[in-house]
N, CA and C of each residue as an Amber inpcrd file, in Angstrom:
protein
   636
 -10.2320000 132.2120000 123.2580000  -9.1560000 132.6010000 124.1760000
  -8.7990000 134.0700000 123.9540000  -8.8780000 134.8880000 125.2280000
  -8.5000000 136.3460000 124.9090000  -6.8830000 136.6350000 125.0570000
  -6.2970000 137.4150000 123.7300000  -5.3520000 137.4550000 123.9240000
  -4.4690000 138.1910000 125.5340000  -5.5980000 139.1170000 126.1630000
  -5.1440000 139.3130000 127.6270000  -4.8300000 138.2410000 128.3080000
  -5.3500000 137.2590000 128.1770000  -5.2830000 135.8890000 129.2360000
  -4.1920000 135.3540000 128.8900000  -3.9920000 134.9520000 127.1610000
  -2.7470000 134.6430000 126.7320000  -1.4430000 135.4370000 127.3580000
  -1.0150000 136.5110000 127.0250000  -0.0560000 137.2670000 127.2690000
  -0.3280000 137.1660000 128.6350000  -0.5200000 136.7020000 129.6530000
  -0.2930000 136.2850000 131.3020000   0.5750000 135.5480000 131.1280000
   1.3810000 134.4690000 130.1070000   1.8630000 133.6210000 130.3430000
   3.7250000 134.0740000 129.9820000   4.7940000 134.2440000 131.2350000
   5.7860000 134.5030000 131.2390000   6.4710000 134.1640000 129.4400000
   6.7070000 133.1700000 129.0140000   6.9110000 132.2020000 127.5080000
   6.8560000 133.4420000 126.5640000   5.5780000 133.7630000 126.3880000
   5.0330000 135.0430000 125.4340000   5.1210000 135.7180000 125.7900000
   5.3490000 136.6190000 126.8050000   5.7930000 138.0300000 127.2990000
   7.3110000 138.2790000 126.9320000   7.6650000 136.8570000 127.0360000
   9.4720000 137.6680000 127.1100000   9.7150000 137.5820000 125.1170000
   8.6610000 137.1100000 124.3950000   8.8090000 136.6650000 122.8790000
   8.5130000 138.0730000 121.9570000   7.0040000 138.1210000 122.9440000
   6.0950000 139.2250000 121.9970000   6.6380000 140.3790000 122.2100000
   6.9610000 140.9620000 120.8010000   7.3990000 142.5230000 120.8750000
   6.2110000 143.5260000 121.6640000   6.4920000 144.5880000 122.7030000
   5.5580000 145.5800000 123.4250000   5.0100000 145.9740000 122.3740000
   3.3200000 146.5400000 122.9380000   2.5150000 147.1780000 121.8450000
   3.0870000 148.6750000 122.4010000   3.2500000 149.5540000 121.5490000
   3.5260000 150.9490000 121.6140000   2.9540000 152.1420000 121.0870000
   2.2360000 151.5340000 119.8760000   1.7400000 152.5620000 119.0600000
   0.4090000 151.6000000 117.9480000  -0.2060000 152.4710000 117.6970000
  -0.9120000 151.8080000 116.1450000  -1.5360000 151.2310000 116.5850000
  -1.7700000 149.4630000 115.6710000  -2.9520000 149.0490000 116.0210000
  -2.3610000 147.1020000 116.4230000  -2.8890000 146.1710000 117.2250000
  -2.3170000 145.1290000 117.4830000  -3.3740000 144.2680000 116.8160000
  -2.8820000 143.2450000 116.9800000  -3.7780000 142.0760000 116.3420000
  -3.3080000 140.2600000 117.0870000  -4.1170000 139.7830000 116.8240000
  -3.9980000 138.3900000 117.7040000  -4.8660000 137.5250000 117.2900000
  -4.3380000 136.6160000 116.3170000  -5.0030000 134.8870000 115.6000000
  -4.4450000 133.8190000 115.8960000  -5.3050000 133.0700000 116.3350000
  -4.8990000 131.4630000 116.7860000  -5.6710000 130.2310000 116.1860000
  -5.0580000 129.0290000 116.7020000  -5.6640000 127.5960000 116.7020000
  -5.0950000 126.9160000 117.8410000  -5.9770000 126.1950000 118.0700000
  -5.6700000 125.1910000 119.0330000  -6.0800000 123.6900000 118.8740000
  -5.2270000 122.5810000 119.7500000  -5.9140000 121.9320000 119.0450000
  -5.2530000 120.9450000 121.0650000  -6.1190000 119.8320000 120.8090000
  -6.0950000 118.8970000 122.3410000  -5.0560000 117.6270000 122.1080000
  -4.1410000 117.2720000 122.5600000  -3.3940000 115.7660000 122.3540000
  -3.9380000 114.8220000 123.7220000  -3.7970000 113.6760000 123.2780000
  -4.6760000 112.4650000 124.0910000  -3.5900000 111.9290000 124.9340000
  -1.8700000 112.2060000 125.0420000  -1.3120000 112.2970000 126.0840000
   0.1560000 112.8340000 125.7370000   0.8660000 113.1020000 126.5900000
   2.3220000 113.5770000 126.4220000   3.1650000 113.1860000 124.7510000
   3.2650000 112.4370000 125.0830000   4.2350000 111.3730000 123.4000000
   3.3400000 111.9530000 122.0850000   1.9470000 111.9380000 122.7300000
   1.3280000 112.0790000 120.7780000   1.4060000 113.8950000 121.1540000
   1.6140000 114.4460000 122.6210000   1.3970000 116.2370000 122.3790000
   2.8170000 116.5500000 121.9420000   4.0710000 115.9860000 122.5440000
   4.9360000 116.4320000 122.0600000   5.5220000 115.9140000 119.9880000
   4.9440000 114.8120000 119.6010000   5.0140000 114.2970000 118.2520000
   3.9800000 115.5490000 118.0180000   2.7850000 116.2630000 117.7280000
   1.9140000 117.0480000 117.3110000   2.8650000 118.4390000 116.8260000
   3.1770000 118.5990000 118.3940000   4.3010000 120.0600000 118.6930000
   5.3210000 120.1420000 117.4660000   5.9690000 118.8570000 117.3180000
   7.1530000 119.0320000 116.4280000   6.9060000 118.8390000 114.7340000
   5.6360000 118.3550000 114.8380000   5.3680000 118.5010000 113.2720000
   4.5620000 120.1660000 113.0350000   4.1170000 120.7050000 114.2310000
   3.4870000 121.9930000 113.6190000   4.9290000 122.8940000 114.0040000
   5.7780000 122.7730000 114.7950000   7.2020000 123.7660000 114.4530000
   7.9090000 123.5700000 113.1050000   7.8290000 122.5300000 112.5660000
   8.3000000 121.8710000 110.9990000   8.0410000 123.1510000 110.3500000
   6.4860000 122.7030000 110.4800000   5.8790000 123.5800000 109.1840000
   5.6150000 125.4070000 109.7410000   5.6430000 125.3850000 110.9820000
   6.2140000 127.1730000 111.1630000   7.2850000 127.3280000 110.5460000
   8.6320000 126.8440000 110.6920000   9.8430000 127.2740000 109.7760000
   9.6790000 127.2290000 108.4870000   8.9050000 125.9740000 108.1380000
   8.8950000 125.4570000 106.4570000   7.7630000 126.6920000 105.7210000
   8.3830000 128.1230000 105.6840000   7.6200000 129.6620000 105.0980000
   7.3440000 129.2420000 103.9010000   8.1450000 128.4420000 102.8050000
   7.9110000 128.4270000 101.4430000   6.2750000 127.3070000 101.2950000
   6.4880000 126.9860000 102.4340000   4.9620000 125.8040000 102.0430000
   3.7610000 126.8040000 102.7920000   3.8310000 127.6300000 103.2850000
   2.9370000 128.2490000 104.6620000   1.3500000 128.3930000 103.2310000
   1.5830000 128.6670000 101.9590000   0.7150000 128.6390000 100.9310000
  -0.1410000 127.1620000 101.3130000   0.4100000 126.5580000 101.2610000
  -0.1250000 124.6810000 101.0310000  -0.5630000 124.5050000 102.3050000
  -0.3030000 124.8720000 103.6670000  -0.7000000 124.8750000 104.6370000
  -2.3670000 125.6480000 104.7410000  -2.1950000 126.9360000 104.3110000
  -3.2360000 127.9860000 104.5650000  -4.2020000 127.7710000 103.4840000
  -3.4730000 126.9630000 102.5240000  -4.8980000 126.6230000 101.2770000
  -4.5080000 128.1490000 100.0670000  -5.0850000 127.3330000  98.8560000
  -4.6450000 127.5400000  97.7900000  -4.9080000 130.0070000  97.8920000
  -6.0280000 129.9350000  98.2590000  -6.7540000 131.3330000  98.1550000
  -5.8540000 132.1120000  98.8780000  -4.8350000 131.9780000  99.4170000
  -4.0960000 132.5690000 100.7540000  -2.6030000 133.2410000 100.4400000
  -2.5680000 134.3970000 100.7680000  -1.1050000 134.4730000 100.1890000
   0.0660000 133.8540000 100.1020000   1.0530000 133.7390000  99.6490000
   1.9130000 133.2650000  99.0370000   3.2870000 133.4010000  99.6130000
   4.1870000 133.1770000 100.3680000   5.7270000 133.6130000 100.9730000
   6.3330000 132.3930000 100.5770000   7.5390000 133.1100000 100.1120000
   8.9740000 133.0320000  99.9100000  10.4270000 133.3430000 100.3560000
  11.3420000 132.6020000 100.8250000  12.3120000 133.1010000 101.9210000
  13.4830000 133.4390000 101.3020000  14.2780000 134.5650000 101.2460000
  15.2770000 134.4520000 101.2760000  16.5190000 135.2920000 101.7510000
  17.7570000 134.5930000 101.2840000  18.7770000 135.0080000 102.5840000
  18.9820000 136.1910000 102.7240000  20.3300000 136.5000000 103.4240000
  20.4010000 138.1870000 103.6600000  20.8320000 139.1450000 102.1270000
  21.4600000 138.2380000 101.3510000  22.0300000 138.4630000 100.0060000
  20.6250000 139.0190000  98.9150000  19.9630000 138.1530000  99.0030000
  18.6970000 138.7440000  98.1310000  18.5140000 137.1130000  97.5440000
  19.2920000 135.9170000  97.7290000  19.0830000 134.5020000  96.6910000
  17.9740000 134.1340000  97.8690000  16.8430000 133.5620000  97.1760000
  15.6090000 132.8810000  97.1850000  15.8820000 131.4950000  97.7620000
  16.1050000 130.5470000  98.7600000  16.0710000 129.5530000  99.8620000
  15.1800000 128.7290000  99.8940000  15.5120000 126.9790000 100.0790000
  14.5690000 126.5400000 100.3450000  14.9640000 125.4430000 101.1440000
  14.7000000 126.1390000 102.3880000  15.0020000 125.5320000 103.4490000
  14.5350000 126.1790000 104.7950000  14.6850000 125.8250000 106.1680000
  13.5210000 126.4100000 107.3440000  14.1490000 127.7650000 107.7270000
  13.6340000 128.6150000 108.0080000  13.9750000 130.2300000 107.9910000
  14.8000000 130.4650000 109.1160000  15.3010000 131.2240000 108.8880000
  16.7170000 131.4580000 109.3960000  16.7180000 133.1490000 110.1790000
  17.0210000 133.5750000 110.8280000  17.3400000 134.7770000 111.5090000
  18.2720000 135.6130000 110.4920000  17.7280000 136.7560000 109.9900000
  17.8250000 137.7800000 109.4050000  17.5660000 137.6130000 108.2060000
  16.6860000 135.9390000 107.6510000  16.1240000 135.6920000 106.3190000
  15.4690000 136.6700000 105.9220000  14.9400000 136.9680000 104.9280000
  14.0630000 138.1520000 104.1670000  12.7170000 137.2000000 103.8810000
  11.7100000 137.6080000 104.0110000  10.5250000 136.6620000 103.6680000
   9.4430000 137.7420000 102.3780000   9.6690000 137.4000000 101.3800000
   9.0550000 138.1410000 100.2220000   7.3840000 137.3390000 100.2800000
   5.9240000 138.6220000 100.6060000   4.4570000 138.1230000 100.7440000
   3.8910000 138.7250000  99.3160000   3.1270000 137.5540000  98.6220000
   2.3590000 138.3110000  97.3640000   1.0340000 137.9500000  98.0900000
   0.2300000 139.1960000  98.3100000  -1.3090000 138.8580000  98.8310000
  -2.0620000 138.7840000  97.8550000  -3.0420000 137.9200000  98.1440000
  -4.1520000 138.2840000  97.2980000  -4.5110000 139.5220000  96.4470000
  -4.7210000 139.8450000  95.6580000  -5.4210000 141.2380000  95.1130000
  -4.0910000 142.2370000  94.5930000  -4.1480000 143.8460000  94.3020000
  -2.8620000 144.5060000  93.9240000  -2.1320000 144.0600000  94.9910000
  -0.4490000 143.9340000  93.7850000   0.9970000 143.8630000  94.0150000
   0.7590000 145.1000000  94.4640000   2.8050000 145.4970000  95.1650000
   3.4150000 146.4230000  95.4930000   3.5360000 147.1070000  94.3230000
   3.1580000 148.5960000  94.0150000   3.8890000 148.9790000  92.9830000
   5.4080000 149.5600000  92.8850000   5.4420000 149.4230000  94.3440000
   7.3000000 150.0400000  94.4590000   7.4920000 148.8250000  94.5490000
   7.7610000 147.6830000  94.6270000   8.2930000 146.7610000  94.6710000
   8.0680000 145.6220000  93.6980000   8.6620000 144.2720000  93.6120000
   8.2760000 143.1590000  92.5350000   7.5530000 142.7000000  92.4890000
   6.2310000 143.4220000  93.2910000   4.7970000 142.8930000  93.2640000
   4.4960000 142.5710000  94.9330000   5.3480000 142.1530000  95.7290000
   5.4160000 141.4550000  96.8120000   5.7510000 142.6320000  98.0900000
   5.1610000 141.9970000  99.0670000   5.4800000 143.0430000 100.0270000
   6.5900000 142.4470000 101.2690000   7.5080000 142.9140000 101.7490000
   8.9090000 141.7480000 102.5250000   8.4440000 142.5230000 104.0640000
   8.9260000 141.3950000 104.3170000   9.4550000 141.7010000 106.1180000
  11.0490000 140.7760000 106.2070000  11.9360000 141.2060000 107.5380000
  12.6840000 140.7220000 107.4930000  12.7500000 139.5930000 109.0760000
  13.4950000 138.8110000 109.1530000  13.4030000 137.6670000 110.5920000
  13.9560000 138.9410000 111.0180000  13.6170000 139.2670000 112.7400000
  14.6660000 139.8550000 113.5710000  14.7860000 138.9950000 114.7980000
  13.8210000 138.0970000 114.7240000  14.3220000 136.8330000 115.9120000
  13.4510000 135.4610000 115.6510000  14.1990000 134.8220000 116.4950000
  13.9370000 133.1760000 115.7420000  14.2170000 132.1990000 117.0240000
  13.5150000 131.4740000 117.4090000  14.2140000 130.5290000 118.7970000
  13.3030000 129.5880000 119.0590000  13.4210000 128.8020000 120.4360000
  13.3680000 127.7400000 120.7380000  13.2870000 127.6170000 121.8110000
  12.5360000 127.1890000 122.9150000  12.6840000 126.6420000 124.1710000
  11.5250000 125.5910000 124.5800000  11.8980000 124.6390000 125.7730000
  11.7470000 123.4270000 125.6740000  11.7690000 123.6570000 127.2360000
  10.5690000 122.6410000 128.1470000  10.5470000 122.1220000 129.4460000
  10.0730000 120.5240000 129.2280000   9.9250000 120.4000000 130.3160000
   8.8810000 118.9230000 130.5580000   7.6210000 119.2540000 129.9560000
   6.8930000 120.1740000 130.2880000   5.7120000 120.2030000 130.0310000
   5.1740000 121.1750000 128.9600000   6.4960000 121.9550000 128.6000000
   6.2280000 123.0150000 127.7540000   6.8740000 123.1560000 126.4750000
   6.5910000 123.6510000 125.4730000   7.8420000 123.6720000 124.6630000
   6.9730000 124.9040000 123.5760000   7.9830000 126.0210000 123.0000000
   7.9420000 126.7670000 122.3290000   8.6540000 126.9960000 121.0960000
   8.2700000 126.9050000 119.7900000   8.7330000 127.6500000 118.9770000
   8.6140000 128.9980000 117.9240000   9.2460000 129.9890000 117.5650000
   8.9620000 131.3600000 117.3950000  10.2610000 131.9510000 116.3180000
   9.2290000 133.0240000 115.8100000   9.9380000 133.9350000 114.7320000
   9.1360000 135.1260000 114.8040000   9.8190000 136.0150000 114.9410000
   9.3420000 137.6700000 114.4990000   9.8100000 138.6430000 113.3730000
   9.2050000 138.9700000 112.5920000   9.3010000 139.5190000 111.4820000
   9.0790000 141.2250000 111.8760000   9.5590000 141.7760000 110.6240000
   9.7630000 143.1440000 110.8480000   9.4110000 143.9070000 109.3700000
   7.9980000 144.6660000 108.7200000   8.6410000 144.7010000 107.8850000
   9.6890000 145.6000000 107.5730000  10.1350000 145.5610000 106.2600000
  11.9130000 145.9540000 105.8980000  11.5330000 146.2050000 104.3310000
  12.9020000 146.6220000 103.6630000  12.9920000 146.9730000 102.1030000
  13.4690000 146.0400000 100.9730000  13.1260000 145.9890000 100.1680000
  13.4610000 145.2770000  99.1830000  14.8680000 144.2990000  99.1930000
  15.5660000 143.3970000  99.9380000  16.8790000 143.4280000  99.5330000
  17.5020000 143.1310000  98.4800000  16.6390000 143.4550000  97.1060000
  17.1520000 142.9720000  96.0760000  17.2840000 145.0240000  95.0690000
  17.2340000 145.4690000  96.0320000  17.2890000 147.0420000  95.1290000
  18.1290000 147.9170000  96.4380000  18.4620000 149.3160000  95.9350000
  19.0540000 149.6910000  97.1070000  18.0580000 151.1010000  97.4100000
  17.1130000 150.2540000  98.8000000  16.2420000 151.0050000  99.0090000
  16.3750000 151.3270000 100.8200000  15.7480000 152.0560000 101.2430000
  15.8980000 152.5320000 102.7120000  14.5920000 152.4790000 103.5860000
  13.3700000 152.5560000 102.7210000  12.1490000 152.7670000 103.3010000
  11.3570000 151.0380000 103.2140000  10.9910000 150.9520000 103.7570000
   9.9160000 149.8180000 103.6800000   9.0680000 149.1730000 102.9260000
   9.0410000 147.8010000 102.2300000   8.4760000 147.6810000 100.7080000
   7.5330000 146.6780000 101.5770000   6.1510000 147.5400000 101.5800000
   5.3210000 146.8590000 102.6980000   4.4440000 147.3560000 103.4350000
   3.2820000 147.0360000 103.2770000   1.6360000 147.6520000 103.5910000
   1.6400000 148.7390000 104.7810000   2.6870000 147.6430000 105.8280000
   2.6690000 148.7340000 107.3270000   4.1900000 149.0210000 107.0400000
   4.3680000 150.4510000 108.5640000   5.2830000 150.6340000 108.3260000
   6.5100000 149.7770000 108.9110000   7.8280000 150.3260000 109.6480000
   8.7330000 149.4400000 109.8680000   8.2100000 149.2920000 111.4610000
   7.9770000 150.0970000 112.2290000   7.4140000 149.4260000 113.1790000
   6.8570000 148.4350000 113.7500000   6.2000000 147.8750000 112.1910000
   5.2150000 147.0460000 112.5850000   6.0100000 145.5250000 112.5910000
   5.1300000 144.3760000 113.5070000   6.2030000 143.2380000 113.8470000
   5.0580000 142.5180000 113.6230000   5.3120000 141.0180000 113.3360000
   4.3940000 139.8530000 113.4960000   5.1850000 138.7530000 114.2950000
   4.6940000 138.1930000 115.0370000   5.5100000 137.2290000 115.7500000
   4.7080000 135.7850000 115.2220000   5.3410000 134.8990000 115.1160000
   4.9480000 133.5130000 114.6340000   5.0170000 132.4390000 115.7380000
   4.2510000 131.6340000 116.5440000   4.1960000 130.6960000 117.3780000
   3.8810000 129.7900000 117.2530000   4.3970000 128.2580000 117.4130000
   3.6760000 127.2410000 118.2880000   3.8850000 127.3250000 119.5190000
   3.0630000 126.7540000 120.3280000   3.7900000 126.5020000 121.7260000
   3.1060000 125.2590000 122.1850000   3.5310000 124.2910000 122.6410000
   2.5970000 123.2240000 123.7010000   2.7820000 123.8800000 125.4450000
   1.3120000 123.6620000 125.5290000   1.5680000 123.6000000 127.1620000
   0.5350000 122.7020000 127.8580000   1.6350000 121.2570000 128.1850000
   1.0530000 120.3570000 128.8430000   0.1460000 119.1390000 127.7080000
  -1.2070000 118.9740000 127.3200000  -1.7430000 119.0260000 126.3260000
  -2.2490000 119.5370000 125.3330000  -1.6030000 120.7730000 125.5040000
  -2.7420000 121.2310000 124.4780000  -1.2810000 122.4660000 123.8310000
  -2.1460000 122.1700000 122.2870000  -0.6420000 123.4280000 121.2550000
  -1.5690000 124.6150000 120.3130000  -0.9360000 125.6250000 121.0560000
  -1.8710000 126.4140000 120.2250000  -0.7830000 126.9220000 119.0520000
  -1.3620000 127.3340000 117.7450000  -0.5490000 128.3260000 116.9290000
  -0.7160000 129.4450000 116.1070000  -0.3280000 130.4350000 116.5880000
  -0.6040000 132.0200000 116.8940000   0.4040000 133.2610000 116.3940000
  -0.5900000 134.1460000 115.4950000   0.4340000 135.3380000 115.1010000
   0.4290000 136.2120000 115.8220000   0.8820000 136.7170000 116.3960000
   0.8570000 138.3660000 117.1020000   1.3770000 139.3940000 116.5280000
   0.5800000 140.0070000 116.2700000   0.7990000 141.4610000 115.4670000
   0.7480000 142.4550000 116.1180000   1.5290000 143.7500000 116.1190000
   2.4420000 144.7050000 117.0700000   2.4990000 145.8060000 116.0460000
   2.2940000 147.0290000 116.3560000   2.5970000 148.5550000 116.2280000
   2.5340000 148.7300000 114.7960000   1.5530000 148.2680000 114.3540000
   0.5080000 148.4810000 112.9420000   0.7380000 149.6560000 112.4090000
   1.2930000 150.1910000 111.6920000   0.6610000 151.3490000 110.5910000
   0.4610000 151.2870000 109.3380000  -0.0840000 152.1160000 108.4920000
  -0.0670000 151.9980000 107.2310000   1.1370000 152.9980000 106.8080000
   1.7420000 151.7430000 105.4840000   3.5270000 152.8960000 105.3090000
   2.4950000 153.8040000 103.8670000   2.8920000 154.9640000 104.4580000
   2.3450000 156.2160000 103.9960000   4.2350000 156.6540000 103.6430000
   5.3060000 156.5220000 103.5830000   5.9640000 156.8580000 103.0560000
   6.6330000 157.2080000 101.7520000   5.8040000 155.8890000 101.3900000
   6.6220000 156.2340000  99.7920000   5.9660000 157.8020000  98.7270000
   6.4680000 157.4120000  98.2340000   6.4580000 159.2250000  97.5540000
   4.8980000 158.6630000  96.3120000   4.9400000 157.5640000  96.0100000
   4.3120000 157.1430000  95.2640000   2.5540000 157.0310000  95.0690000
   1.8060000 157.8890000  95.0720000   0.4870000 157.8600000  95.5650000
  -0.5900000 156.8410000  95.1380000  -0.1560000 155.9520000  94.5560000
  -0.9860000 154.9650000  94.4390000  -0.6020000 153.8400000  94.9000000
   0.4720000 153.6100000  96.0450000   1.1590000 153.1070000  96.4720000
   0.9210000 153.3170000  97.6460000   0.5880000 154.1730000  98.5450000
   0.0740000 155.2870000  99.2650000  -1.3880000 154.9530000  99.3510000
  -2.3990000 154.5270000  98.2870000  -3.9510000 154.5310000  98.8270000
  -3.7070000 152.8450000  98.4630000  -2.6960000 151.8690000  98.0860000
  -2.9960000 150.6490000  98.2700000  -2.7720000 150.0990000  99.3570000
  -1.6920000 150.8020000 100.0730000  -1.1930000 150.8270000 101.8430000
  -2.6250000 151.0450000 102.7250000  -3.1430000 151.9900000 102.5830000
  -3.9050000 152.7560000 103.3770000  -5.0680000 151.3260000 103.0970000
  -5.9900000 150.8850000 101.8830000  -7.0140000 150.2620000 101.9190000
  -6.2370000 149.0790000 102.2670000  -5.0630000 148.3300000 102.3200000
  -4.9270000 147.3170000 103.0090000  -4.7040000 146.9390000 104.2720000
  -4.5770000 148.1830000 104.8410000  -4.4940000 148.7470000 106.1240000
  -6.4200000 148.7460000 106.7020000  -6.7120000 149.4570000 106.1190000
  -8.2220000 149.2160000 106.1430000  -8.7450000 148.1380000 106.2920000
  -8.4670000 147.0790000 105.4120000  -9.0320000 146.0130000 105.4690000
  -8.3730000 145.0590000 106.5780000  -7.1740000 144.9660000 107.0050000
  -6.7510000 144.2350000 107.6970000  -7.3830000 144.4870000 109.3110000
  -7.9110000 146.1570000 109.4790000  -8.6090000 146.0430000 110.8150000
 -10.4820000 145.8800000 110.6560000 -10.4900000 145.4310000 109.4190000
 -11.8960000 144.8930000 109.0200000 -12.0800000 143.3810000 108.9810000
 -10.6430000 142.8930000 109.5270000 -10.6260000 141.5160000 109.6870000
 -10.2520000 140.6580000 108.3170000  -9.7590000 141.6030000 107.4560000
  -9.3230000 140.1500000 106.1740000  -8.2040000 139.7170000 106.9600000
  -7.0580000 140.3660000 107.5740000  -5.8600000 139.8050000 107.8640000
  -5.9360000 138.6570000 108.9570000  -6.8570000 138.9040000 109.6960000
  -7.3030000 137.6690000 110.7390000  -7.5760000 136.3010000 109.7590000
  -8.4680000 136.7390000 108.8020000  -8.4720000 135.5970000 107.5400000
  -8.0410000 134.4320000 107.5700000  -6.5970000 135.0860000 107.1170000
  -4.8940000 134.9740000 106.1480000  -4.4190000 133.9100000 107.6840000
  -4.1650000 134.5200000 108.5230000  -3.7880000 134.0130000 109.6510000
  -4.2140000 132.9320000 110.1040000  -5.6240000 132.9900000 110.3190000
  -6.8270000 132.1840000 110.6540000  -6.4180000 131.0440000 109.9570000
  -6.3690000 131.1010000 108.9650000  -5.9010000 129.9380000 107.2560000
  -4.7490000 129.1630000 108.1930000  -3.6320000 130.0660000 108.3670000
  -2.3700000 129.5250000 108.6080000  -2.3130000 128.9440000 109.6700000
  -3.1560000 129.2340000 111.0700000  -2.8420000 129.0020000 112.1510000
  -3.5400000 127.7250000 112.2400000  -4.3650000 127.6550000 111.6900000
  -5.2810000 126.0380000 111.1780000  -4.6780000 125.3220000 110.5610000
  -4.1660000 125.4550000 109.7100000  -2.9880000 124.6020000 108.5150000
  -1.5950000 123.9820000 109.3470000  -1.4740000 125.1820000 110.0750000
   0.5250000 124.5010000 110.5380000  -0.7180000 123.6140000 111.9930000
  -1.7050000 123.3590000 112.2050000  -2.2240000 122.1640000 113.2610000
  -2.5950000 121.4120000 113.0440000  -3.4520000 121.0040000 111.5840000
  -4.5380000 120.4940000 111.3480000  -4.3170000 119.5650000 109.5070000
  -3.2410000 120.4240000 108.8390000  -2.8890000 120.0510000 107.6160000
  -2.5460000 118.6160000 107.3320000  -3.0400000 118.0510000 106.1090000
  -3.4250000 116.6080000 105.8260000  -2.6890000 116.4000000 104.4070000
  -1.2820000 115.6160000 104.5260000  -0.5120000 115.6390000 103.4970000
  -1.0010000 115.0970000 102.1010000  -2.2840000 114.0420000 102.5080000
  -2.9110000 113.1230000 101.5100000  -3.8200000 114.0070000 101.1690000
């Protein structure tokens, strides 16, 4: 499915942040229900586990990075993510060195909508700074521009679940230069397709994940 064809659909246009700058990105899954009752039961166990960030590890499989939620205060949560939550990512490979190893984004939107035949759920992230230090710049691979949007959606039979990634850069800000070429090669790699990966993992997991 090309994400042009996707973004035709009113639902995701009014969700997905505009591309403006940098670089975009777009990972999915899909999966078919055998009629209404088992598509909408499908729908509501993969919105579960979109909110449920602290399991998104157990979903995406053990090799996959790691998130943790918490509130606007800086205390660590465990419970379904919340609008203006802080979501702390340890990736694979080097930590942050300006930061506790982890790289954050923050919720800047979070919602819900529902038809007969349709139903959506969504979160967009932003990344943001540490909220556990008093920092101003961005503790986080790209810069603040950059957005990820989080989806399920059903439409009709069928639920796809999808990140959309928006106005990419590598944060070249910090003063810190090795901090600075770990930005830049993860930046690198993410348009070499590891970050499709990571996604790939997740967007399979919140459809397909097998509690036994």
């Amino acid at each position: 499915m090309r994400e042009k064809n996707v973004m035709k659909d009113p639902w995701l246009r009014d969700i997905v942040p505009q591309q403006k700058t940098g670089q975009s990105s777009f990972t999915h899954s899909r999966i078919s229900c055998r009629n209404n009752n088992h598509a909408k039961e499908c729908f509501h166990i993969a919105a579960d586990r979109l909110r449920n960030v602290n399991r998104w590890n157990d979903f995406a499989g053990k090799p996959t990075a790691a998130f943790q939620v918490f509130d606007e205060t800086g205390n660590s949560v465990y419970r379904p993510v919340q609008k203006n939550d802080y979501m702390r990512i340890n990736i694979p490979g080097p930590g942050n060195p300006d930061s506790d190893g982890g790289d954050w984004v923050q919720v800047i939107e979070l919602g819900e909508k529902q038809a007969e035949q349709q139903q959506l759920a969504f979160f967009t992230v932003r990344a943001a700074s540490n909220p556990m230090v008093i920092a101003t710049e961005a503790s986080h691979f790209f810069d603040q521009p950059a957005t990820s949007t989080f989806v399920v959606y059903r439409r009709q039979l069928t639920i796809m679940a999808a990140v959309f990634g928006r106005n990419e850069h590598s944060n070249l800000r910090t003063p810190n230069i090795i901090t600075r070429i770990r930005n830049w090669l993860i930046y690198i790699g993410a348009q070499m397709g590891l970050a499709n990966l990571q996604w790939k993992a997740l967007t399979h997991g919140l459809l397909h994940y097998n509690q036994s």
